[in-house]
PDB file of C-alpha atoms in Angstrom:
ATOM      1  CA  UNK J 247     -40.974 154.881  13.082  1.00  0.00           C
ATOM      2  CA  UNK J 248     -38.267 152.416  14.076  1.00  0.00           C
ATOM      3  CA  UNK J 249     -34.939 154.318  15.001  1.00  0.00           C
ATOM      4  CA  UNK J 250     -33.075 151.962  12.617  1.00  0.00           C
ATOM      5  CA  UNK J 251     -35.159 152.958   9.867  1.00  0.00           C
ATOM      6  CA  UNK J 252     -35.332 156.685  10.518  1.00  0.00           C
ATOM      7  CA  UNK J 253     -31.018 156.720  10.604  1.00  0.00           C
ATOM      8  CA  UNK J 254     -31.410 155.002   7.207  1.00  0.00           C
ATOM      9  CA  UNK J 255     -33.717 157.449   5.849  1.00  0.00           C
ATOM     10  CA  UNK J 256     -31.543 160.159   7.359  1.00  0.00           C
ATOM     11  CA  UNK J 257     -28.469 158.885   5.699  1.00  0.00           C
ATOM     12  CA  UNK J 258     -28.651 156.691   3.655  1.00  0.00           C
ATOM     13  CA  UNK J 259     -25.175 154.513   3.633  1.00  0.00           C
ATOM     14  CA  UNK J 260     -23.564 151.347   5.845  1.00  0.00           C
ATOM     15  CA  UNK J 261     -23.200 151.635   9.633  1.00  0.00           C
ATOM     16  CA  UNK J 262     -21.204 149.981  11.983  1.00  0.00           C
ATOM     17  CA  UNK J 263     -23.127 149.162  15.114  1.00  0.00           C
ATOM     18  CA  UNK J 264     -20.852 150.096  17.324  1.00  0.00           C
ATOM     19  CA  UNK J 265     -21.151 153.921  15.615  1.00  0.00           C
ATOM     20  CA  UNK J 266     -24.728 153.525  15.491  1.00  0.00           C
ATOM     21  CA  UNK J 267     -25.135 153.108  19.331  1.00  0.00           C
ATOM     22  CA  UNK J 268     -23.510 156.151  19.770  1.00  0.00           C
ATOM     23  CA  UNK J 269     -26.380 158.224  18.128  1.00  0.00           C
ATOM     24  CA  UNK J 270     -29.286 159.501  19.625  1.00  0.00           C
ATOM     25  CA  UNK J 271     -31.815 157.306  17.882  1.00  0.00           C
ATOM     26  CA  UNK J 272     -30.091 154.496  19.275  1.00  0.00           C
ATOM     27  CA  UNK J 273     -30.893 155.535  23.313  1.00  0.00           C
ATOM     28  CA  UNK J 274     -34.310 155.551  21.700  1.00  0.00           C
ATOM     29  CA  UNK J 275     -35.135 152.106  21.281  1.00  0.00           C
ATOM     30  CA  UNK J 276     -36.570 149.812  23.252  1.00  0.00           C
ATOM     31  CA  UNK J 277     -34.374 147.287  25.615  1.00  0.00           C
ATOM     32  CA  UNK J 278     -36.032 144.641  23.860  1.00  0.00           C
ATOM     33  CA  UNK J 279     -35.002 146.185  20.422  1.00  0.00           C
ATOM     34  CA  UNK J 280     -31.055 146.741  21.559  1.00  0.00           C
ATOM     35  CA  UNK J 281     -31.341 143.305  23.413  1.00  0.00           C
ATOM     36  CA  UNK J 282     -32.518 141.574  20.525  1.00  0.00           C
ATOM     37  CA  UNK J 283     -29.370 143.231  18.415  1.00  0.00           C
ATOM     38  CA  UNK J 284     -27.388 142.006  20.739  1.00  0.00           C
ATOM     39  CA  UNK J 285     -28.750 138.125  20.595  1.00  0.00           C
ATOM     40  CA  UNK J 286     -28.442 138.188  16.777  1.00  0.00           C
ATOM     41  CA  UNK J 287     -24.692 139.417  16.864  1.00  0.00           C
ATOM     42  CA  UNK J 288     -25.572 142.002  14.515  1.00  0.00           C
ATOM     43  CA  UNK J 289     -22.441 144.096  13.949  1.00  0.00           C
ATOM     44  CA  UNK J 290     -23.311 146.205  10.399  1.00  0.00           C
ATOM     45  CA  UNK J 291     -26.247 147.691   8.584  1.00  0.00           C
ATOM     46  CA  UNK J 292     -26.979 148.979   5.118  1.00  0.00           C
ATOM     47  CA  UNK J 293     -29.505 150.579   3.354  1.00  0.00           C
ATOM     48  CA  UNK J 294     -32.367 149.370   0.019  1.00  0.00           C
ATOM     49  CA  UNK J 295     -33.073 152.237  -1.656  1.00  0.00           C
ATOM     50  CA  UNK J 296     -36.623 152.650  -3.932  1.00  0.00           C
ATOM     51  CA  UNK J 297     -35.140 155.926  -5.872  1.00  0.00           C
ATOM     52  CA  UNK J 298     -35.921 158.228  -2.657  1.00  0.00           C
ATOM     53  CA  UNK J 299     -38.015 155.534  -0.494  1.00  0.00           C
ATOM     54  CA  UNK J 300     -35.964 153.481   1.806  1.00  0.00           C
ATOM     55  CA  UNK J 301     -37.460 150.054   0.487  1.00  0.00           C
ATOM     56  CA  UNK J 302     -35.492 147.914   3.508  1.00  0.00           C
ATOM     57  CA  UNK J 303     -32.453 147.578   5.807  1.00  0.00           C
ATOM     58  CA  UNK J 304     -29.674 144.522   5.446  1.00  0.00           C
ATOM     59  CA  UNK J 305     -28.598 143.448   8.935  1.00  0.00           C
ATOM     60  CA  UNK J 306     -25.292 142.094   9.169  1.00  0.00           C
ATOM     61  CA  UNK J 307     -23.729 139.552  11.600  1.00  0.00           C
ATOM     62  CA  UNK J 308     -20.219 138.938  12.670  1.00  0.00           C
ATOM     63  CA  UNK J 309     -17.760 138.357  10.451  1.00  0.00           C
ATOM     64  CA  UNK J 310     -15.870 134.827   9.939  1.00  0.00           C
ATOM     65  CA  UNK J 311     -13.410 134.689  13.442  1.00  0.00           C
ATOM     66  CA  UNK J 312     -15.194 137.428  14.970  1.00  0.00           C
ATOM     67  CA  UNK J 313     -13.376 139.921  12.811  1.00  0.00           C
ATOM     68  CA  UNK J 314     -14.731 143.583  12.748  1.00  0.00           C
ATOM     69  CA  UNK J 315     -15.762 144.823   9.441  1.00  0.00           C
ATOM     70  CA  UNK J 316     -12.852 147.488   7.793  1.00  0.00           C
ATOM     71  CA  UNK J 317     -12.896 150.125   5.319  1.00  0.00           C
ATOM     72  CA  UNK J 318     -12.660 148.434   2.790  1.00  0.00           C
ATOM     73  CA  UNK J 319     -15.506 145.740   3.901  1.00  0.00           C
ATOM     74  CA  UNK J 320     -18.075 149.158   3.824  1.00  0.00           C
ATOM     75  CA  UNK J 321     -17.018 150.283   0.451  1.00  0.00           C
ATOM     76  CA  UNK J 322     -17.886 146.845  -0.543  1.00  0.00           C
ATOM     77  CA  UNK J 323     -21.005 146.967   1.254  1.00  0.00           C
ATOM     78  CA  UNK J 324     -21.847 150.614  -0.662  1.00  0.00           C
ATOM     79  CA  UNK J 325     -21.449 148.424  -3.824  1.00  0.00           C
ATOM     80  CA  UNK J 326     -23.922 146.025  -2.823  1.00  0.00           C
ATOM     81  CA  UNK J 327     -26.376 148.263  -1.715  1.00  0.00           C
ATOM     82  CA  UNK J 328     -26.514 150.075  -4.725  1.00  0.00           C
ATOM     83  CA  UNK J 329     -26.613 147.366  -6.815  1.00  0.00           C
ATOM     84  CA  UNK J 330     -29.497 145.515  -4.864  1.00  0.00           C
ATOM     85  CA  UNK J 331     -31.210 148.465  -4.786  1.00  0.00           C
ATOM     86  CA  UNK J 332     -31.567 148.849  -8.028  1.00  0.00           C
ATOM     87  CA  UNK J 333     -32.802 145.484  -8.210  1.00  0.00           C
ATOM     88  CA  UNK J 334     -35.765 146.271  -5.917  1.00  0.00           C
ATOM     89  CA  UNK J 335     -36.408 148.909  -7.822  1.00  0.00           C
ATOM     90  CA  UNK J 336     -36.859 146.632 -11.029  1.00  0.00           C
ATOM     91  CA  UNK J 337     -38.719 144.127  -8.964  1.00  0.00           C
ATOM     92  CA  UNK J 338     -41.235 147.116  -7.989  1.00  0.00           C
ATOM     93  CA  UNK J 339     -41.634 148.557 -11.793  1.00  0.00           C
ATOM     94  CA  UNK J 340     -42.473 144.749 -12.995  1.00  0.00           C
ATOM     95  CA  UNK J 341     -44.640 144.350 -10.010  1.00  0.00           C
ATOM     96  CA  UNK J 342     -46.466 147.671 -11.238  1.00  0.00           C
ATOM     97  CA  UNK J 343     -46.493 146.980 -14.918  1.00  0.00           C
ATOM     98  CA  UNK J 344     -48.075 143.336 -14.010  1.00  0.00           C
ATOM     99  CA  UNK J 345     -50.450 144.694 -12.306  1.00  0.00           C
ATOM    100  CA  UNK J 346     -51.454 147.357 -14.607  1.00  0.00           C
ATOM    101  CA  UNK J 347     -51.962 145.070 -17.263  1.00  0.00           C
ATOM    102  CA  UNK J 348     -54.092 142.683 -14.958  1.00  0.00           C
ATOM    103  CA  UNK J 349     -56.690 145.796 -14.270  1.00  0.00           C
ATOM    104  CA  UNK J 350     -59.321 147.516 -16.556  1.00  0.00           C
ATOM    105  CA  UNK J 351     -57.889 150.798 -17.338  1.00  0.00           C
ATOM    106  CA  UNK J 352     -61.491 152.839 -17.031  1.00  0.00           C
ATOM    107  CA  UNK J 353     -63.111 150.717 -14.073  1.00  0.00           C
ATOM    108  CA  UNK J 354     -59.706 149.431 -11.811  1.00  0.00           C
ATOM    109  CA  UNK J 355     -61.546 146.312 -11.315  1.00  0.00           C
ATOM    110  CA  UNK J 356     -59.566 143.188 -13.263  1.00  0.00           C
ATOM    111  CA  UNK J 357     -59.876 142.993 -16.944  1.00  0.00           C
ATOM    112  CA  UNK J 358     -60.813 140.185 -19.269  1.00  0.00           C
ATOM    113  CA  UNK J 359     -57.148 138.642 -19.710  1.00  0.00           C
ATOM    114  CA  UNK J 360     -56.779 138.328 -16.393  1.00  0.00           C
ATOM    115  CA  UNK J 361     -59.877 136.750 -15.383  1.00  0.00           C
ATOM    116  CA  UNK J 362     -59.290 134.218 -18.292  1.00  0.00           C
ATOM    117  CA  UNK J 363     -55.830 133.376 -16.303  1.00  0.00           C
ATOM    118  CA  UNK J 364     -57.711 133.458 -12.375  1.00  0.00           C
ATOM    119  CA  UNK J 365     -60.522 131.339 -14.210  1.00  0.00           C
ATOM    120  CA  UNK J 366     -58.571 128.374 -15.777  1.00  0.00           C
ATOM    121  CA  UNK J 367     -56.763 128.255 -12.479  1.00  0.00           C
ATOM    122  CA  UNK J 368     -59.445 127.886 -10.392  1.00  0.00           C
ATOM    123  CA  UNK J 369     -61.249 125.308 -12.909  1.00  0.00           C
ATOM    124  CA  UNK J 370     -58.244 123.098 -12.985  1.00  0.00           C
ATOM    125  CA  UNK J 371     -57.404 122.800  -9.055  1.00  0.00           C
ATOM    126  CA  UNK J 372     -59.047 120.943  -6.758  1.00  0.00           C
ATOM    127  CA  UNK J 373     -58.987 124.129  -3.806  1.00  0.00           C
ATOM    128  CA  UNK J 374     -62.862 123.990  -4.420  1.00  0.00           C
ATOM    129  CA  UNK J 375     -65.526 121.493  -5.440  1.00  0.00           C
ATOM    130  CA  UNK J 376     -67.732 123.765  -7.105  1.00  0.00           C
ATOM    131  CA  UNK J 377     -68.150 127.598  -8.080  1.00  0.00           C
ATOM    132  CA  UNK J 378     -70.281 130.229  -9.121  1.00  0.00           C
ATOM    133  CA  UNK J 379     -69.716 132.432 -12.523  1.00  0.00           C
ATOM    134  CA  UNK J 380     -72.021 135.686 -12.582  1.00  0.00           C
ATOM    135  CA  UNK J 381     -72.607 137.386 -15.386  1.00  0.00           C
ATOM    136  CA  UNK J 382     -74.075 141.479 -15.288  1.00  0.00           C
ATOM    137  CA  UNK J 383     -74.881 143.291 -17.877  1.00  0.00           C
ATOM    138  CA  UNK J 384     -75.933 146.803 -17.981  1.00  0.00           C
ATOM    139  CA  UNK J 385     -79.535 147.692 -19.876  1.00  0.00           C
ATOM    140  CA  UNK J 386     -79.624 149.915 -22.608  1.00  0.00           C
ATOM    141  CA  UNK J 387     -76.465 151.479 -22.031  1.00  0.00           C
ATOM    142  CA  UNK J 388     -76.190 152.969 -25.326  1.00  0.00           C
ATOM    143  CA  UNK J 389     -79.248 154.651 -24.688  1.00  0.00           C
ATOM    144  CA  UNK J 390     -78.054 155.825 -22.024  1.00  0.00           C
ATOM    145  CA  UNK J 391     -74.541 157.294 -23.453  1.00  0.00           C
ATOM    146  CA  UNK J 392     -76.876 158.909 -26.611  1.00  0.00           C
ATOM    147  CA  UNK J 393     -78.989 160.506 -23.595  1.00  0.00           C
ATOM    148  CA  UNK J 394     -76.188 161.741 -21.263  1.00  0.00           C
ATOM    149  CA  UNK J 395     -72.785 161.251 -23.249  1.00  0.00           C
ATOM    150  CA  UNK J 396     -70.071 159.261 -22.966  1.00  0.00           C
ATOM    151  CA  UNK J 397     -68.664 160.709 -19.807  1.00  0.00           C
ATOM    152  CA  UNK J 398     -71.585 160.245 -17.672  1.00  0.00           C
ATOM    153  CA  UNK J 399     -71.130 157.041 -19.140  1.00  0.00           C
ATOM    154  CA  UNK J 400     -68.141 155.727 -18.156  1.00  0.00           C
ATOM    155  CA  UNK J 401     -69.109 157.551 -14.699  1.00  0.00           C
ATOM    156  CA  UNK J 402     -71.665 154.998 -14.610  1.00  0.00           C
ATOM    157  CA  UNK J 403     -69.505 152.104 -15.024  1.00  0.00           C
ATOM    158  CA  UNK J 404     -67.385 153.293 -12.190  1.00  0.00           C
ATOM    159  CA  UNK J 405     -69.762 153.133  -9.712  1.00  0.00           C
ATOM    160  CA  UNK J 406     -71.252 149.865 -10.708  1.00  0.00           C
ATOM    161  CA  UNK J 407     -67.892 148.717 -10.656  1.00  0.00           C
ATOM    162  CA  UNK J 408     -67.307 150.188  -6.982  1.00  0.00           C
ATOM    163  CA  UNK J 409     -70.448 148.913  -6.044  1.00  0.00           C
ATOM    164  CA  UNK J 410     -70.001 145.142  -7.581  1.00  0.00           C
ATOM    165  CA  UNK J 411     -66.307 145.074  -5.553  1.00  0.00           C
ATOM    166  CA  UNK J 412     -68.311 146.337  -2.327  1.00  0.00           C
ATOM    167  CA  UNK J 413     -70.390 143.908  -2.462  1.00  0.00           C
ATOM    168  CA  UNK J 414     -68.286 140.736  -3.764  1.00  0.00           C
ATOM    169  CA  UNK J 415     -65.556 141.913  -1.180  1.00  0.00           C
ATOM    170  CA  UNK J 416     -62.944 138.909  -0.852  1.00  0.00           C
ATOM    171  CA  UNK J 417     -65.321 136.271  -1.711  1.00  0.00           C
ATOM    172  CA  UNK J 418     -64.541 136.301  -5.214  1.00  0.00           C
ATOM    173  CA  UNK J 419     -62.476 138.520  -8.125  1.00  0.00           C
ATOM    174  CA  UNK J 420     -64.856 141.094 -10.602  1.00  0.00           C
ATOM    175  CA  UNK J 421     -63.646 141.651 -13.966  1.00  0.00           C
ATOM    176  CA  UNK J 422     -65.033 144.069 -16.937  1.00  0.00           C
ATOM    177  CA  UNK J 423     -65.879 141.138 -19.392  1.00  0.00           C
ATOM    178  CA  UNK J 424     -66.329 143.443 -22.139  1.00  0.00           C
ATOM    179  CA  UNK J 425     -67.902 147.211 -22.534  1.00  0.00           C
ATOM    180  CA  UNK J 426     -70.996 147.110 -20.339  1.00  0.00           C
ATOM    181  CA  UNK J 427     -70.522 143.629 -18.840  1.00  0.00           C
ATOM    182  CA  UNK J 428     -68.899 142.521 -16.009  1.00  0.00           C
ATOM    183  CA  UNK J 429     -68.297 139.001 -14.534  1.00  0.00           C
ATOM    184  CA  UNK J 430     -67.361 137.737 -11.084  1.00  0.00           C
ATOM    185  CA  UNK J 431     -66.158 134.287 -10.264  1.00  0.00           C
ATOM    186  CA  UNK J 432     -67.336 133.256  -7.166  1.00  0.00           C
ATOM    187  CA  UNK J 433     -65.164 130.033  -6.118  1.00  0.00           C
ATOM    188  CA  UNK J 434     -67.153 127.625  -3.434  1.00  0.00           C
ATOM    189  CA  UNK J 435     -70.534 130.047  -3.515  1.00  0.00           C
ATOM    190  CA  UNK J 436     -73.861 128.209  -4.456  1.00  0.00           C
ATOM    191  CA  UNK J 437     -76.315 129.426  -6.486  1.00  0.00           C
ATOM    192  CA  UNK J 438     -78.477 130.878  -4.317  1.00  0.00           C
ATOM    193  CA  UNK J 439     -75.637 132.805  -2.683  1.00  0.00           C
ATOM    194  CA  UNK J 440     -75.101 134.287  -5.541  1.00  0.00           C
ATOM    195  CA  UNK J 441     -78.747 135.436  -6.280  1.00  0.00           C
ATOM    196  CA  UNK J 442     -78.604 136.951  -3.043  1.00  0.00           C
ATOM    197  CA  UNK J 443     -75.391 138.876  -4.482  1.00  0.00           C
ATOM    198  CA  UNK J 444     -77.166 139.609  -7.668  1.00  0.00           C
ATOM    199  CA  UNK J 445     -80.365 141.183  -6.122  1.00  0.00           C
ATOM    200  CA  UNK J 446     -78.185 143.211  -3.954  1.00  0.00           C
ATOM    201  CA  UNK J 447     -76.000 145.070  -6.576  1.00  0.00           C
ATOM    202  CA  UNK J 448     -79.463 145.287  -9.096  1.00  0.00           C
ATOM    203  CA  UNK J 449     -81.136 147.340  -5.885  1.00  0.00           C
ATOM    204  CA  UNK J 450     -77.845 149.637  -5.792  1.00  0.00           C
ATOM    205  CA  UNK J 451     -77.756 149.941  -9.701  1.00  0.00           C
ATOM    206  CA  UNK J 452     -81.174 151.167  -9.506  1.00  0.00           C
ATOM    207  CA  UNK J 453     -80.987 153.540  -6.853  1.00  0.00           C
ATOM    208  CA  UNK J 454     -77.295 155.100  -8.007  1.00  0.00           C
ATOM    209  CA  UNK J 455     -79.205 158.082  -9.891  1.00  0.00           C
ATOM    210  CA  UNK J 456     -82.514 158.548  -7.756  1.00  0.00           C
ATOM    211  CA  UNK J 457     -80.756 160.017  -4.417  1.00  0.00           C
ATOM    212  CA  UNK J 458     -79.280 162.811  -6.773  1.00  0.00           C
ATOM    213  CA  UNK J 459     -81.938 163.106  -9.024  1.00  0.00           C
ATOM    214  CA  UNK J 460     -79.691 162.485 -11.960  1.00  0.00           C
ATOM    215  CA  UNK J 461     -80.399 161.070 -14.924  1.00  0.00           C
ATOM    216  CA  UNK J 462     -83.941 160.888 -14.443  1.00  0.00           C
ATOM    217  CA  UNK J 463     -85.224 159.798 -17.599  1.00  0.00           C
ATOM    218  CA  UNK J 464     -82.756 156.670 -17.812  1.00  0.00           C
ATOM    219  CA  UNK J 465     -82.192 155.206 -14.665  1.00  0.00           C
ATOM    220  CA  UNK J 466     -79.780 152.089 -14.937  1.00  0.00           C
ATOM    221  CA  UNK J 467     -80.687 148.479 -14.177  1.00  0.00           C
ATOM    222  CA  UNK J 468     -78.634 145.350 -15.105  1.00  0.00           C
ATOM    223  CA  UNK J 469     -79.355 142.019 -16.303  1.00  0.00           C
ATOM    224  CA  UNK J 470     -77.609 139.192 -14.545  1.00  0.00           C
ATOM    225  CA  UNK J 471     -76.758 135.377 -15.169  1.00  0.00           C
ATOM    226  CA  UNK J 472     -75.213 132.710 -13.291  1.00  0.00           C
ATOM    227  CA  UNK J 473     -74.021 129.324 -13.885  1.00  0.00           C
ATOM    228  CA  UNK J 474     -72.537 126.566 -11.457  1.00  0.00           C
ATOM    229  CA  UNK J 475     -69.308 124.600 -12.349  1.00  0.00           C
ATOM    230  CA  UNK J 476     -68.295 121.716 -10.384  1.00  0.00           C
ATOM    231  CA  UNK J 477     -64.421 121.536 -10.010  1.00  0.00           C
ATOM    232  CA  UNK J 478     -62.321 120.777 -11.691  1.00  0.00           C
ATOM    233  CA  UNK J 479     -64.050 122.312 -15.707  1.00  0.00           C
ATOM    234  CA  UNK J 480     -62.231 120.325 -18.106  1.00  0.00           C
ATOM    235  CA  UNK J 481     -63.522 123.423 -20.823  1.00  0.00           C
ATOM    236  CA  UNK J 482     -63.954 126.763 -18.659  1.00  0.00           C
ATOM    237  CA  UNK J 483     -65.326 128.652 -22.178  1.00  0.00           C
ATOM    238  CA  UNK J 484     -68.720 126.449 -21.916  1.00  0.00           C
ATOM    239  CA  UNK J 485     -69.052 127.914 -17.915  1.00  0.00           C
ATOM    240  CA  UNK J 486     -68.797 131.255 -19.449  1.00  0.00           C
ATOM    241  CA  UNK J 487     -71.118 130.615 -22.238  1.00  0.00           C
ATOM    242  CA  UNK J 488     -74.084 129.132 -19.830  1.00  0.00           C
ATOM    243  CA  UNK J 489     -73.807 132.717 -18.299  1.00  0.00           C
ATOM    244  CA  UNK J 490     -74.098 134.573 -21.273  1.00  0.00           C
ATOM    245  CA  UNK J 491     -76.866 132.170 -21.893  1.00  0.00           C
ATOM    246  CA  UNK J 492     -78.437 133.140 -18.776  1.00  0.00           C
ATOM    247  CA  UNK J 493     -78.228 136.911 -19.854  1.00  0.00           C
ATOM    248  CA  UNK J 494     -79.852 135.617 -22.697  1.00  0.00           C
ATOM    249  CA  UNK J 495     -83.077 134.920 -21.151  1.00  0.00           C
ATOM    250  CA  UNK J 496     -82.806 137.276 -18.315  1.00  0.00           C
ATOM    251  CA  UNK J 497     -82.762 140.093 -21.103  1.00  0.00           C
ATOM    252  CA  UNK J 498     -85.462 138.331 -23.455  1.00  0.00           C
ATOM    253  CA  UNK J 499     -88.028 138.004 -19.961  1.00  0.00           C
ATOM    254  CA  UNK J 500     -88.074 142.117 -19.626  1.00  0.00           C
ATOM    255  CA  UNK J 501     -84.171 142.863 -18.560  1.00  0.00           C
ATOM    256  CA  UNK J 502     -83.304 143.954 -14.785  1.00  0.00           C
ATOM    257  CA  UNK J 503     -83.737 140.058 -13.410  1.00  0.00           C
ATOM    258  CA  UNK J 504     -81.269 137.047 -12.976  1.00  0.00           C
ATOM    259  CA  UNK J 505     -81.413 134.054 -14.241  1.00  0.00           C
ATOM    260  CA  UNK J 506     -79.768 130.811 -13.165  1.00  0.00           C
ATOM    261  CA  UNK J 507     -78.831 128.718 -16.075  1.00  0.00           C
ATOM    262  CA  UNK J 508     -80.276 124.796 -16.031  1.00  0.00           C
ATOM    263  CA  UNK J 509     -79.059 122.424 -18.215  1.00  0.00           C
ATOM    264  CA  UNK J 510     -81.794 121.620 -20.822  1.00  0.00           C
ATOM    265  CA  UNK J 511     -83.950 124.483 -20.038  1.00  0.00           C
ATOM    266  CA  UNK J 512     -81.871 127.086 -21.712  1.00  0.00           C
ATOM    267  CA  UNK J 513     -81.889 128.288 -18.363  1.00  0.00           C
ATOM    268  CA  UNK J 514     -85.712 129.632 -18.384  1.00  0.00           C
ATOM    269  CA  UNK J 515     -85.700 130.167 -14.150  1.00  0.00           C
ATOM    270  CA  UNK J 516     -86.375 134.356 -13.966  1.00  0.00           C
ATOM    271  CA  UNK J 517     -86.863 136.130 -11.248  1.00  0.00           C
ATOM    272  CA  UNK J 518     -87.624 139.235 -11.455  1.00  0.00           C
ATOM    273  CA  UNK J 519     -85.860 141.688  -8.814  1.00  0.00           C
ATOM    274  CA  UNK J 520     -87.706 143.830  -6.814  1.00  0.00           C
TER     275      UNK J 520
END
């Protein structure tokens, strides 16, 4: 709501500022706005265009000698607007198709390329001494797409997805590992922290049907497993695979539990969730 930036949007081309103090929007600013032009010498402004956004505003100083910019300095100016704009533009469409291609298409949450990349990074640094990997997989799922289809389905996975993000907030970064499973790496979280986490999204998974009354003959629980690295994991594969070990078990003791995966036990610690 700046006046600067609402005479850009308006117009859309260079300015002098001695023209621009002449409009309107200029008696609208603050003293501490116009003062602050003043301190900075700022004697010319152009527009960055985002197609029809106004994606930012070049401020321009006095020239060499305290010359005032010409006709011919503006139509120079145009030039470099457009072409920088155009740039920004670019910068914005990679921006989008990066992170398009980071993110699960069905879910939003980040897919399994991605959390490859985020995982070897975290494994190699030295930002954290240890970390948590989680591991959730969703019980008889294909049960539950024969039952219901495949649109109630992936309906499901949204809101296990929603409700996985809601709960991991910026503590850590969720991923759809495959189909039905998810993973979140939890850098600098113990253990038990994240069997707290666990127990919390199993009693959402289990409620998300019962408050509608949906889905009543197959209501959704999830299997969970989590391992501990210690930074930095030379081999961040064998991290995931004591997960999917835990899974193992937590699936093989009756499903909807976690287990915590302990070297030379296989990982045999359930606990059921209640």
């Amino acid at each position: 709501d700046n006046p600067m930036v609402e005479w850009m949007r308006q117009n859309r081309r260079c300015i002098q500022i001695s023209e621009f103090r002449r409009t309107v929007l200029f008696k609208s600013m603050w003293e501490e706005e116009k003062q602050l032009i003043r301190e900075l010498g700022i004697q010319c402004m152009l527009p960055l265009q985002d197609e029809e956004s106004l994606a930012g505003i070049v401020l321009l100083a006095s020239k060499k000698k305290g010359k005032s910019y010409g006709y011919d300095d503006l139509n120079f100016l145009e030039s470099v607007s457009s072409i920088a704009s155009i740039a920004v533009r670019n910068s914005r469409l990679y921006e989008k198709a990066c992170e398009e291609a980071r993110r699960d298409y069905l879910t939003g949450v980040a897919n399994r390329r991605y959390f490859y990349e985020v995982l070897e990074q975290c494994c190699d640094s030295e930002a954290y001494d240890f970390g948590s990997l989680v591991m959730i997989d969703v019980d008889d799922f294909k049960l539950y797409n024969q039952l219901y289809g495949t649109e109630a389905g992936d309906g499901a996975l949204k809101r296990i997805a929603e409700m996985i993000r809601g709960e991991v907030g910026e503590k850590g970064i969720v991923a759809r590992y495959s189909g039905k499973v998810f993973t979140i790496l939890l850098p600098g979280v113990t253990e038990s922290e994240a069997e707290a986490l666990t127990g919390r999204i199993s009693d959402l998974v289990r409620e998300m049907n019962k408050a509608s009354g949906e889905n009543a003959m197959k209501v959704l629980t999830v299997s969970c497993g989590i391992a501990l690295g210690v930074c930095p994991i030379h081999d961040f594969h064998e991290l995931i695979e004591h997960a999917d070990t835990a899974v193992y078990y937590a699936k093989k003791a009756g499903k909807n539990r976690t287990v915590i995966y302990k070297e030379g036990n296989g990982g045999e610690r359930p606990s059921e969730l209640s």
